[in-house]
mmCIF file of C-alpha atoms in Angstrom:
data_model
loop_
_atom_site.group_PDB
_atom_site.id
_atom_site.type_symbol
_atom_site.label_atom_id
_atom_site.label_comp_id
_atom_site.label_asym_id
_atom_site.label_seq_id
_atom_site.Cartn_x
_atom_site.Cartn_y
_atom_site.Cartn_z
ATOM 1 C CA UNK A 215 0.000 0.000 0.000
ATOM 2 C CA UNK A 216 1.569 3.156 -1.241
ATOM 3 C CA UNK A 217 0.190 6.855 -0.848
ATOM 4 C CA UNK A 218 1.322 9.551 -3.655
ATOM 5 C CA UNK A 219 -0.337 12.298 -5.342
ATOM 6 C CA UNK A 220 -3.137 12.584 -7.437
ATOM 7 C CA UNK A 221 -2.806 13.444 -11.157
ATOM 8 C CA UNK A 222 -4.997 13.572 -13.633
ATOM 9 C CA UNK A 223 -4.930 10.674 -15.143
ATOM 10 C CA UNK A 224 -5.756 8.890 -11.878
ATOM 11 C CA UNK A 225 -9.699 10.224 -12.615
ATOM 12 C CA UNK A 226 -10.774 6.839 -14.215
ATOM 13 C CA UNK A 227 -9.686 5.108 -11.252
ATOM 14 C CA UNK A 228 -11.162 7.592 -8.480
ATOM 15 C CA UNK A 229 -14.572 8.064 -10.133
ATOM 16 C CA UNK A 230 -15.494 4.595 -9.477
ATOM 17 C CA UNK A 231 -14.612 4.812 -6.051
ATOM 18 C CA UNK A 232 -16.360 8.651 -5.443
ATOM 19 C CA UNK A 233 -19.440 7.154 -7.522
ATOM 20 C CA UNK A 234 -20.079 4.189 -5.188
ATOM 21 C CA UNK A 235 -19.545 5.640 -1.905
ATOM 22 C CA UNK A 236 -21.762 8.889 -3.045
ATOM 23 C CA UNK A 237 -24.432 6.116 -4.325
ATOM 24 C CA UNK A 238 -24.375 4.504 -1.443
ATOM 25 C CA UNK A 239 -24.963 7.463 0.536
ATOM 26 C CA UNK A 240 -24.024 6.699 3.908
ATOM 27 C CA UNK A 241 -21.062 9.110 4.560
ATOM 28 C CA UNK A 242 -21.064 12.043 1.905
ATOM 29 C CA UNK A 243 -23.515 14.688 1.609
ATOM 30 C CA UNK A 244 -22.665 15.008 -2.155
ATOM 31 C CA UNK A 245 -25.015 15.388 -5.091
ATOM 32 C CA UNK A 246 -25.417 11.471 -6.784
ATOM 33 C CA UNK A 247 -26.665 13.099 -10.129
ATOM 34 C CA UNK A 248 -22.835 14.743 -10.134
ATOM 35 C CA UNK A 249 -21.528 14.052 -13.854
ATOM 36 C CA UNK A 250 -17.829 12.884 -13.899
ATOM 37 C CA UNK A 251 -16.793 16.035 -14.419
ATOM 38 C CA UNK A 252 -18.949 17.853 -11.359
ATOM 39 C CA UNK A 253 -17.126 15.451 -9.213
ATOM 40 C CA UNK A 254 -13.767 15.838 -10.728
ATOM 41 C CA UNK A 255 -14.123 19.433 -9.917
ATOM 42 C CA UNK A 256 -15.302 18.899 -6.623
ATOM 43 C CA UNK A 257 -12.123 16.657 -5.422
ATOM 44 C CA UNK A 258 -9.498 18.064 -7.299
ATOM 45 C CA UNK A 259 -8.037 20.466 -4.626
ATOM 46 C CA UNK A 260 -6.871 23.335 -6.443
ATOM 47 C CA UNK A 261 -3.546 24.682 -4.967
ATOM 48 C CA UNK A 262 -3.087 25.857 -2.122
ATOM 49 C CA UNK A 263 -5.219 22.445 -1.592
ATOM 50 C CA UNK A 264 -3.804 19.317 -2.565
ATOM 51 C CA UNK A 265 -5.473 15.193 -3.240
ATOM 52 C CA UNK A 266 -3.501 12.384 -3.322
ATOM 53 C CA UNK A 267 -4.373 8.778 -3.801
ATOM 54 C CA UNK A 268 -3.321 5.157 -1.730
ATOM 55 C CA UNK A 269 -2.828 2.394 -4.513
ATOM 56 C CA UNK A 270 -1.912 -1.288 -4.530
ATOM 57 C CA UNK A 271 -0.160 -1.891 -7.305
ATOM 58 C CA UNK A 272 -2.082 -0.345 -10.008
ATOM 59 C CA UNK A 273 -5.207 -0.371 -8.398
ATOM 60 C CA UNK A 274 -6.650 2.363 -6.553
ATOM 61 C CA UNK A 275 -7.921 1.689 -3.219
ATOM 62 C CA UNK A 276 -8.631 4.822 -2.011
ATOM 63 C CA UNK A 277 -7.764 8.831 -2.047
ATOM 64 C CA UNK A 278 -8.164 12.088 0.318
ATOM 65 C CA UNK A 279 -7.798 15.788 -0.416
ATOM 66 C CA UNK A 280 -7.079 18.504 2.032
ATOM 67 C CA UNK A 281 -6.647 22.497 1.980
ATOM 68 C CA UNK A 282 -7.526 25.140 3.583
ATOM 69 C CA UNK A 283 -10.988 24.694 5.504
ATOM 70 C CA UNK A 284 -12.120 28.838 4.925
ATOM 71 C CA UNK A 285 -10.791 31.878 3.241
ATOM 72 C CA UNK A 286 -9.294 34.842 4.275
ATOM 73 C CA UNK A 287 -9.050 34.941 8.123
ATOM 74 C CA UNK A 288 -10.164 31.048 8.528
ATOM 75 C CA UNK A 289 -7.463 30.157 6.334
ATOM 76 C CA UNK A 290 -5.080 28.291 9.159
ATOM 77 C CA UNK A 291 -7.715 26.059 9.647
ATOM 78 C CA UNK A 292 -7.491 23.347 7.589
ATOM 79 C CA UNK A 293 -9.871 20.285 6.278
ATOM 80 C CA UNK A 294 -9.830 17.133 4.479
ATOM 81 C CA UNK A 295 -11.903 14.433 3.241
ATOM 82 C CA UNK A 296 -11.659 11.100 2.527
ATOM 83 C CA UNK A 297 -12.505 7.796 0.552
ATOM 84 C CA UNK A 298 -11.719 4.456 0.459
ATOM 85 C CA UNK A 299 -13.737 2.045 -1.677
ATOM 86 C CA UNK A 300 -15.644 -0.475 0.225
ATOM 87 C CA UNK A 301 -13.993 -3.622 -0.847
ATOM 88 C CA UNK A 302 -10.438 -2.293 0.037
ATOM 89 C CA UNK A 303 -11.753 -1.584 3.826
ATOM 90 C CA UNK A 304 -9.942 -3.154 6.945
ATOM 91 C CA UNK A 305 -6.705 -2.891 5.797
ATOM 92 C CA UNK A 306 -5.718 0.536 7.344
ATOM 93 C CA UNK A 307 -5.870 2.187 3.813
ATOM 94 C CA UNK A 308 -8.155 5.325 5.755
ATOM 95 C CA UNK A 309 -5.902 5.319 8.474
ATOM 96 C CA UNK A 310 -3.261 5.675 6.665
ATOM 97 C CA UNK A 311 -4.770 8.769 4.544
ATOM 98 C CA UNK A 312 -5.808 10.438 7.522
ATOM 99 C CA UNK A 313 -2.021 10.131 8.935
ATOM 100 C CA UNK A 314 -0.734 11.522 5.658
ATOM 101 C CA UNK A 315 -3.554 14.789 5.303
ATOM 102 C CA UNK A 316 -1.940 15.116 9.276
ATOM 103 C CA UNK A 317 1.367 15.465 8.389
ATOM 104 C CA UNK A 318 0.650 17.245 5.306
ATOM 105 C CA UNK A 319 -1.202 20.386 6.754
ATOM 106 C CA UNK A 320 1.202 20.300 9.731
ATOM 107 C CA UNK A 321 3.782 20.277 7.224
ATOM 108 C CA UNK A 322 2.490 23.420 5.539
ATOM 109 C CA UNK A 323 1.569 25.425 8.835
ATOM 110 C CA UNK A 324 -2.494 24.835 9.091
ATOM 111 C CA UNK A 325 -3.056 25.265 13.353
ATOM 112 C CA UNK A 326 -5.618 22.807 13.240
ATOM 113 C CA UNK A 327 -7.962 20.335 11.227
ATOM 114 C CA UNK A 328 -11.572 20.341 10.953
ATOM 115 C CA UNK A 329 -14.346 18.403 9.561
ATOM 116 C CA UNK A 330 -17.402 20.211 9.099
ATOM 117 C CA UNK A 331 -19.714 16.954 8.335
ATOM 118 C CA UNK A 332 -18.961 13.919 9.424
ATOM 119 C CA UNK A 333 -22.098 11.546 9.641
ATOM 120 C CA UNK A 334 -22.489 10.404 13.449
ATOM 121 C CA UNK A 335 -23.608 6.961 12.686
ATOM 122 C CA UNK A 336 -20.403 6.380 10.536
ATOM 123 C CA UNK A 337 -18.880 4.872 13.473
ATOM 124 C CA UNK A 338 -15.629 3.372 12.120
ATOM 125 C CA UNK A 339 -14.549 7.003 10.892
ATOM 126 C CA UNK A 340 -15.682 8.350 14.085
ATOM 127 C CA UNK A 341 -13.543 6.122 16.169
ATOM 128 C CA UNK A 342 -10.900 6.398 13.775
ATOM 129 C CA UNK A 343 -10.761 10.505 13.834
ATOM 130 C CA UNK A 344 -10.940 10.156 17.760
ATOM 131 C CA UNK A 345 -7.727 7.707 18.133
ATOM 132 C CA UNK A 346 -5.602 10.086 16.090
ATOM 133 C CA UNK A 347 -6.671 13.434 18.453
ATOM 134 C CA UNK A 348 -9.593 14.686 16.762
ATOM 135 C CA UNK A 349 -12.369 15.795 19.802
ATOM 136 C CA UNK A 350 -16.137 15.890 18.302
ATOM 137 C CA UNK A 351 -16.671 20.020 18.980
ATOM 138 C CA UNK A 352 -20.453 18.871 18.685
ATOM 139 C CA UNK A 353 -23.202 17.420 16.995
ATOM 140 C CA UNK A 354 -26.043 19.457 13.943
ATOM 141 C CA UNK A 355 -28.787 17.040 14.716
ATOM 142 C CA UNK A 356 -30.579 15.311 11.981
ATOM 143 C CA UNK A 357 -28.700 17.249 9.421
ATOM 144 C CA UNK A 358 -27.815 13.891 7.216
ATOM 145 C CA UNK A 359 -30.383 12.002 5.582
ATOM 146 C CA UNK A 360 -29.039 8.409 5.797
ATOM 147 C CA UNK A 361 -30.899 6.206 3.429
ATOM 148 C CA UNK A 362 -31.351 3.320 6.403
ATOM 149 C CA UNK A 363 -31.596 5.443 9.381
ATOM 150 C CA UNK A 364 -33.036 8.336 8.474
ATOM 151 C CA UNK A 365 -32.145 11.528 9.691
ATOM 152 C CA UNK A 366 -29.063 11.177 11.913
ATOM 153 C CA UNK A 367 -26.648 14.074 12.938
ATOM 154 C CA UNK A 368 -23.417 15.383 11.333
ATOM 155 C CA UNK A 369 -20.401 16.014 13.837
ATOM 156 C CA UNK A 370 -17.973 18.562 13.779
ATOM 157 C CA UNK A 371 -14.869 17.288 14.490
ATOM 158 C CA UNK A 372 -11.191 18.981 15.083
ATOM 159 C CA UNK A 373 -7.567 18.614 16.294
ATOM 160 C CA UNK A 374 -4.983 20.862 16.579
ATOM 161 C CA UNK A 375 -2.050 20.691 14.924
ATOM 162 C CA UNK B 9 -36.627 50.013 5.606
ATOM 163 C CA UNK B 10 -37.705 47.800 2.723
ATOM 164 C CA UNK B 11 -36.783 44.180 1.953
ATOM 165 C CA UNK B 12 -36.407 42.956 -1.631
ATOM 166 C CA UNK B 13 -34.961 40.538 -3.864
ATOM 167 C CA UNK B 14 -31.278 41.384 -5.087
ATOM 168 C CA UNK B 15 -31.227 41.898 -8.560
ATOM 169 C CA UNK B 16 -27.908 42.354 -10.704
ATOM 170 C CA UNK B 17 -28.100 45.834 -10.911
ATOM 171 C CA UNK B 18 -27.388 46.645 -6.991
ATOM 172 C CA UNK B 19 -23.845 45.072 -6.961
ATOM 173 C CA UNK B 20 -22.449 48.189 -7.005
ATOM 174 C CA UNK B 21 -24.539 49.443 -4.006
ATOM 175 C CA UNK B 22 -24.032 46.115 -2.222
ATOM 176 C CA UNK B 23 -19.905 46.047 -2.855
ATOM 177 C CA UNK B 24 -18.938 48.771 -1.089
ATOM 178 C CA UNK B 25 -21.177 46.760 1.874
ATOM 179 C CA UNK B 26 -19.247 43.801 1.181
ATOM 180 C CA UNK B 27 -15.871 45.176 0.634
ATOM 181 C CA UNK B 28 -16.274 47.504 4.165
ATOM 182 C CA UNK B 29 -17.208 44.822 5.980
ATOM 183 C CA UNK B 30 -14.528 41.876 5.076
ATOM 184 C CA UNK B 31 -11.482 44.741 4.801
ATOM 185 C CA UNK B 32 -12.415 44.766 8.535
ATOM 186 C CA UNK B 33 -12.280 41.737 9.112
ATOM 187 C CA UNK B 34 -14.348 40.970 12.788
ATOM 188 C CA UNK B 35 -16.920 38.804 11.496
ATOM 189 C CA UNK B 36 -16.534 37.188 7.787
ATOM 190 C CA UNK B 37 -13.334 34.514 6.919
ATOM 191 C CA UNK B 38 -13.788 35.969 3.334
ATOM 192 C CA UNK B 39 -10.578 36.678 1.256
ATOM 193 C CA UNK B 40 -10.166 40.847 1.367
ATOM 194 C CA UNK B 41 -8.426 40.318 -1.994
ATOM 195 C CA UNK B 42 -11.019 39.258 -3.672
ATOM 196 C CA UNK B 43 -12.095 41.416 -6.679
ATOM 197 C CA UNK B 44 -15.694 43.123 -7.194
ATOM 198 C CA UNK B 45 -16.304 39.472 -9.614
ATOM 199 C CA UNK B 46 -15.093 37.177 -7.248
ATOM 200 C CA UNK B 47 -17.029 38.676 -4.156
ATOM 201 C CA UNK B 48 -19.877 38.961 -6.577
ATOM 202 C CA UNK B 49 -20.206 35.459 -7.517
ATOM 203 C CA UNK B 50 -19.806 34.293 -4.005
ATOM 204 C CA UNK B 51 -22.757 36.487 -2.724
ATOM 205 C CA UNK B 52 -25.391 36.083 -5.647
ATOM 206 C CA UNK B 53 -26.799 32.730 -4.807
ATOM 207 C CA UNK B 54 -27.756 30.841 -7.788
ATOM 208 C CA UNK B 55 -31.176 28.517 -7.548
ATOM 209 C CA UNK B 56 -32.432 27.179 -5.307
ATOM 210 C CA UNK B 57 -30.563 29.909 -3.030
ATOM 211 C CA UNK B 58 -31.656 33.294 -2.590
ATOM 212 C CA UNK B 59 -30.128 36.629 -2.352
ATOM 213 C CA UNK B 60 -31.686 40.132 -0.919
ATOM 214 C CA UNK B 61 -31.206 43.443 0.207
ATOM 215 C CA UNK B 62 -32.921 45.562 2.608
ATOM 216 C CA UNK B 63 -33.155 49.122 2.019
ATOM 217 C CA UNK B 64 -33.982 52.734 2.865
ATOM 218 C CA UNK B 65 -35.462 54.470 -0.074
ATOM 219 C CA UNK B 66 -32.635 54.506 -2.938
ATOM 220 C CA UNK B 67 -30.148 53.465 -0.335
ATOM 221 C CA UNK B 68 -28.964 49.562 0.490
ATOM 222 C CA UNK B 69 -28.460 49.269 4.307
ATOM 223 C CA UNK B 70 -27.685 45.615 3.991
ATOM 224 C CA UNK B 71 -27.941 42.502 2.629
ATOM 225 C CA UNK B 72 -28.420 38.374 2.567
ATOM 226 C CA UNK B 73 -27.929 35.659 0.780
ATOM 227 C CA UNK B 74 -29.442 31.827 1.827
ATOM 228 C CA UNK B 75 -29.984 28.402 0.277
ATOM 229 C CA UNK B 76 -29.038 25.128 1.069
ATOM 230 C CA UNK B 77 -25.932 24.286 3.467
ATOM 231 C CA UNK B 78 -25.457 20.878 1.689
ATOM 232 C CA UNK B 79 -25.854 19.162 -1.680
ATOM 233 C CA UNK B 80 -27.352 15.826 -1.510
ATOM 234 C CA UNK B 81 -28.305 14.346 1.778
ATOM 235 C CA UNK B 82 -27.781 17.512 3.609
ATOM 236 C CA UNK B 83 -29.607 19.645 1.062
ATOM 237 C CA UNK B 84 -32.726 19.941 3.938
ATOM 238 C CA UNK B 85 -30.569 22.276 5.924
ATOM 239 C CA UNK B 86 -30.550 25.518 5.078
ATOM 240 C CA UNK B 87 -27.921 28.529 5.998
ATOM 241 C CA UNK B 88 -27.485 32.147 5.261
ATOM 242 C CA UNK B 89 -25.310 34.961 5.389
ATOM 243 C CA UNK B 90 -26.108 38.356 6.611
ATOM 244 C CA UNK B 91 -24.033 41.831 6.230
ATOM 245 C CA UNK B 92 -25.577 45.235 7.223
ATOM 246 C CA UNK B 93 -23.002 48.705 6.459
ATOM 247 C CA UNK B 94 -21.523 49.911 10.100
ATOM 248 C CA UNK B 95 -23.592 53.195 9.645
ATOM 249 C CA UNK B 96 -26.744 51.695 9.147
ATOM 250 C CA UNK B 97 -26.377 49.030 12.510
ATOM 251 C CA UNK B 98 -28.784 49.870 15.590
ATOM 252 C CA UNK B 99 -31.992 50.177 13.356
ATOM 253 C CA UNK B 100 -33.082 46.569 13.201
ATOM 254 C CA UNK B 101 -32.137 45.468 9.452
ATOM 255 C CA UNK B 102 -29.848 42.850 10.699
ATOM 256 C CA UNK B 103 -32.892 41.590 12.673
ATOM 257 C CA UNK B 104 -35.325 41.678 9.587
ATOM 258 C CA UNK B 105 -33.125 40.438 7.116
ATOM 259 C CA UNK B 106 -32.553 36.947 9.178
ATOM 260 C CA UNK B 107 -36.802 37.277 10.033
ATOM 261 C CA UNK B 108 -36.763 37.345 6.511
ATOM 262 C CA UNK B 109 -33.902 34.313 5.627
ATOM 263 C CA UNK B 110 -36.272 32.411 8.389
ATOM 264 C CA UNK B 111 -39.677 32.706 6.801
ATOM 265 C CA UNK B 112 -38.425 32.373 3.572
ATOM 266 C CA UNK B 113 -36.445 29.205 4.495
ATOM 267 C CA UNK B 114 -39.614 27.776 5.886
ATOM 268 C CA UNK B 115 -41.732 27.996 2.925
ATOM 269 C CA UNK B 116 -39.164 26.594 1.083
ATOM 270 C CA UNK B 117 -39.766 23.451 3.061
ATOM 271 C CA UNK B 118 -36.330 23.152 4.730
ATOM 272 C CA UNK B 119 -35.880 21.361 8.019
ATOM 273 C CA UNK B 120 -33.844 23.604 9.278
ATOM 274 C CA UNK B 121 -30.911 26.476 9.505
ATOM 275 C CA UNK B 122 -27.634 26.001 10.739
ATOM 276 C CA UNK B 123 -25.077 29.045 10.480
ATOM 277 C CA UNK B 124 -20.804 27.371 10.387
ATOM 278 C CA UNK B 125 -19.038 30.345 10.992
ATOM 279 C CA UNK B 126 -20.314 32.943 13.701
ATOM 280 C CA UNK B 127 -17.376 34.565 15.824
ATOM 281 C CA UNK B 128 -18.075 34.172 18.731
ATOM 282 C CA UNK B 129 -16.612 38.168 19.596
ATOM 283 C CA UNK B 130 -19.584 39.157 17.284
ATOM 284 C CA UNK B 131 -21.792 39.316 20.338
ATOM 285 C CA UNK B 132 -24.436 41.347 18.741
ATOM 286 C CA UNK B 133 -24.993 38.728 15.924
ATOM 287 C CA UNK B 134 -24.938 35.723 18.947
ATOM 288 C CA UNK B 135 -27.608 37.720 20.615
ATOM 289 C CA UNK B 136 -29.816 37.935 17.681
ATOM 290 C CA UNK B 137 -29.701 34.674 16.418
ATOM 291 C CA UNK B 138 -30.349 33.079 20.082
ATOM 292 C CA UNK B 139 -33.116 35.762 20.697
ATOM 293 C CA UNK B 140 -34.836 34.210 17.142
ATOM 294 C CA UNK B 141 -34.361 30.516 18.286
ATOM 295 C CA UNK B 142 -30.827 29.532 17.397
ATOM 296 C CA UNK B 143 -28.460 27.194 19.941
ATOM 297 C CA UNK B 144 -24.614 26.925 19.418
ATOM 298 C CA UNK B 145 -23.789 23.431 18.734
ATOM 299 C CA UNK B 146 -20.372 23.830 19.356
ATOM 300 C CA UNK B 147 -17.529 26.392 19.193
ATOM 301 C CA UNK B 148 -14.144 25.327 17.227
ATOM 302 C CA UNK B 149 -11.534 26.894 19.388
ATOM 303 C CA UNK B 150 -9.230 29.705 17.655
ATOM 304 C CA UNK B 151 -10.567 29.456 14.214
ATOM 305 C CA UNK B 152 -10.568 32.588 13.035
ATOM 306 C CA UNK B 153 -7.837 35.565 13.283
ATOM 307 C CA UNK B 154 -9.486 38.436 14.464
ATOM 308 C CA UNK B 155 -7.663 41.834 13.722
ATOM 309 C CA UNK B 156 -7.823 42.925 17.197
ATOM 310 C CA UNK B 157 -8.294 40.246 19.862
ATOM 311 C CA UNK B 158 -6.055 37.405 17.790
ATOM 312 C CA UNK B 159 -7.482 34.067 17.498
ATOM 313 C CA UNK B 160 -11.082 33.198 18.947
ATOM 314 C CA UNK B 161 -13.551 31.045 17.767
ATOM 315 C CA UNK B 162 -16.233 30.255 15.663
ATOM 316 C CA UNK B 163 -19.798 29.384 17.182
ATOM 317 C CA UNK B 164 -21.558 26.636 15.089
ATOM 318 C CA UNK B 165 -25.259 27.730 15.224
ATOM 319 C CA UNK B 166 -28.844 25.596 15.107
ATOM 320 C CA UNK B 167 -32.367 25.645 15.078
ATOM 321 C CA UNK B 168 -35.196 24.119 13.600
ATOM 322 C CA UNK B 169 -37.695 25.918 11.184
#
């Protein structure tokens, strides 16, 4: 398992993996009816952002991006998302993303990380975020609408840096 | 005082607004570089959002802009943006402009409206928005760089249409 960055050409590969989690609809409060090129847009981190993917081989089992969470005088806050596709899960391939965005942002000065949405009943994610310092600031309730559960709540979560 | 939609037209009444209020930089983690066409296309909201102004005869006092916090599964949560010119506070247009962003939320059907970014040194916005019904959710500590008092926080705001 090996984490570099995203290029362009890596798009065939990621859409899959954006297309089934967003279909599913358990995690992401993203549009499904997204074309390719909506999502493309979306995950592509312009600079001073940055995405980068964790392969196997060829095969892509996963990617994150990360930037700046808000403009202007937000901007040493950063954020970061991330995506593994289901059948790649269990083998530390999200941890390991989550480690890198870490020492990525620290790397370029952000103070902190926050996540803005992350879906309370997405408990894997949740414990993972907590064992590497992130503190759940609190809770929008019923601000996801989970396609099993119904509306459950959307944490914010953050760490300093 | 009048409320109205925004047409295209009253950018260059609602700039000046815009530009006085993120040059100084207590309340908004928008870019001050940002040209006339960049702030532009961040405050017109396209469909489904919303964007107004509230006036005083020829004169634009303030302004809003509100839609959807979300795509997808969050699209049933709403959240809006308020500015009001420093000469024109003390006169109740902040007040009506977020009566307005409420009703007009509500007969759009959404569940709610959840604000991500009040500072939490903007006591007069804090006061309003828990006088009409809102609850902070949670603060993230030191997220925004205030010219003055350095780093303080940024409420995340709640309530229920």
């Amino acid at each position: 398992m090996q984490i570099r960055d995203y290029k362009d050409a890596d798009w065939p590969l990621v859409w899959p993996v954006f297309q089934e989690i967003v279909v599913t609809g358990e995690t992401y409060a993203y549009d499904p009816g997204w074309s390719s090129d909506e999502a493309k847009s979306v995950w592509e981190e312009a600079a001073p952002g940055h995405t980068i993917v964790v392969c196997d081989g060829p095969r892509i089992l996963g990617t994150a991006k990360m930037g700046p969470n808000r403009s202007g005088r937000g901007s040493h806050v950063s954020t970061a998302s991330f995506m593994v596709a289901s059948d790649a899960r269990g083998r530390g391939a999200g941890r390991a993303l989550t480690e890198y965005a870490l020492a990525w942002t620290t790397e370029q000065n952000y103070a902190a990380m926050q996540f803005n949405a992350v879906v309370e009943s997405n408990h894997a994610a949740v414990r993972l975020y907590q064992a590497l310092g992130f503190h759940i600031i609190g809770t929008v309730p019923e601000a996801f609408e989970h396609p099993v559960l119904g509306r459950v709540g959307l944490h914010v979560m953050h760490r300093f840096l």
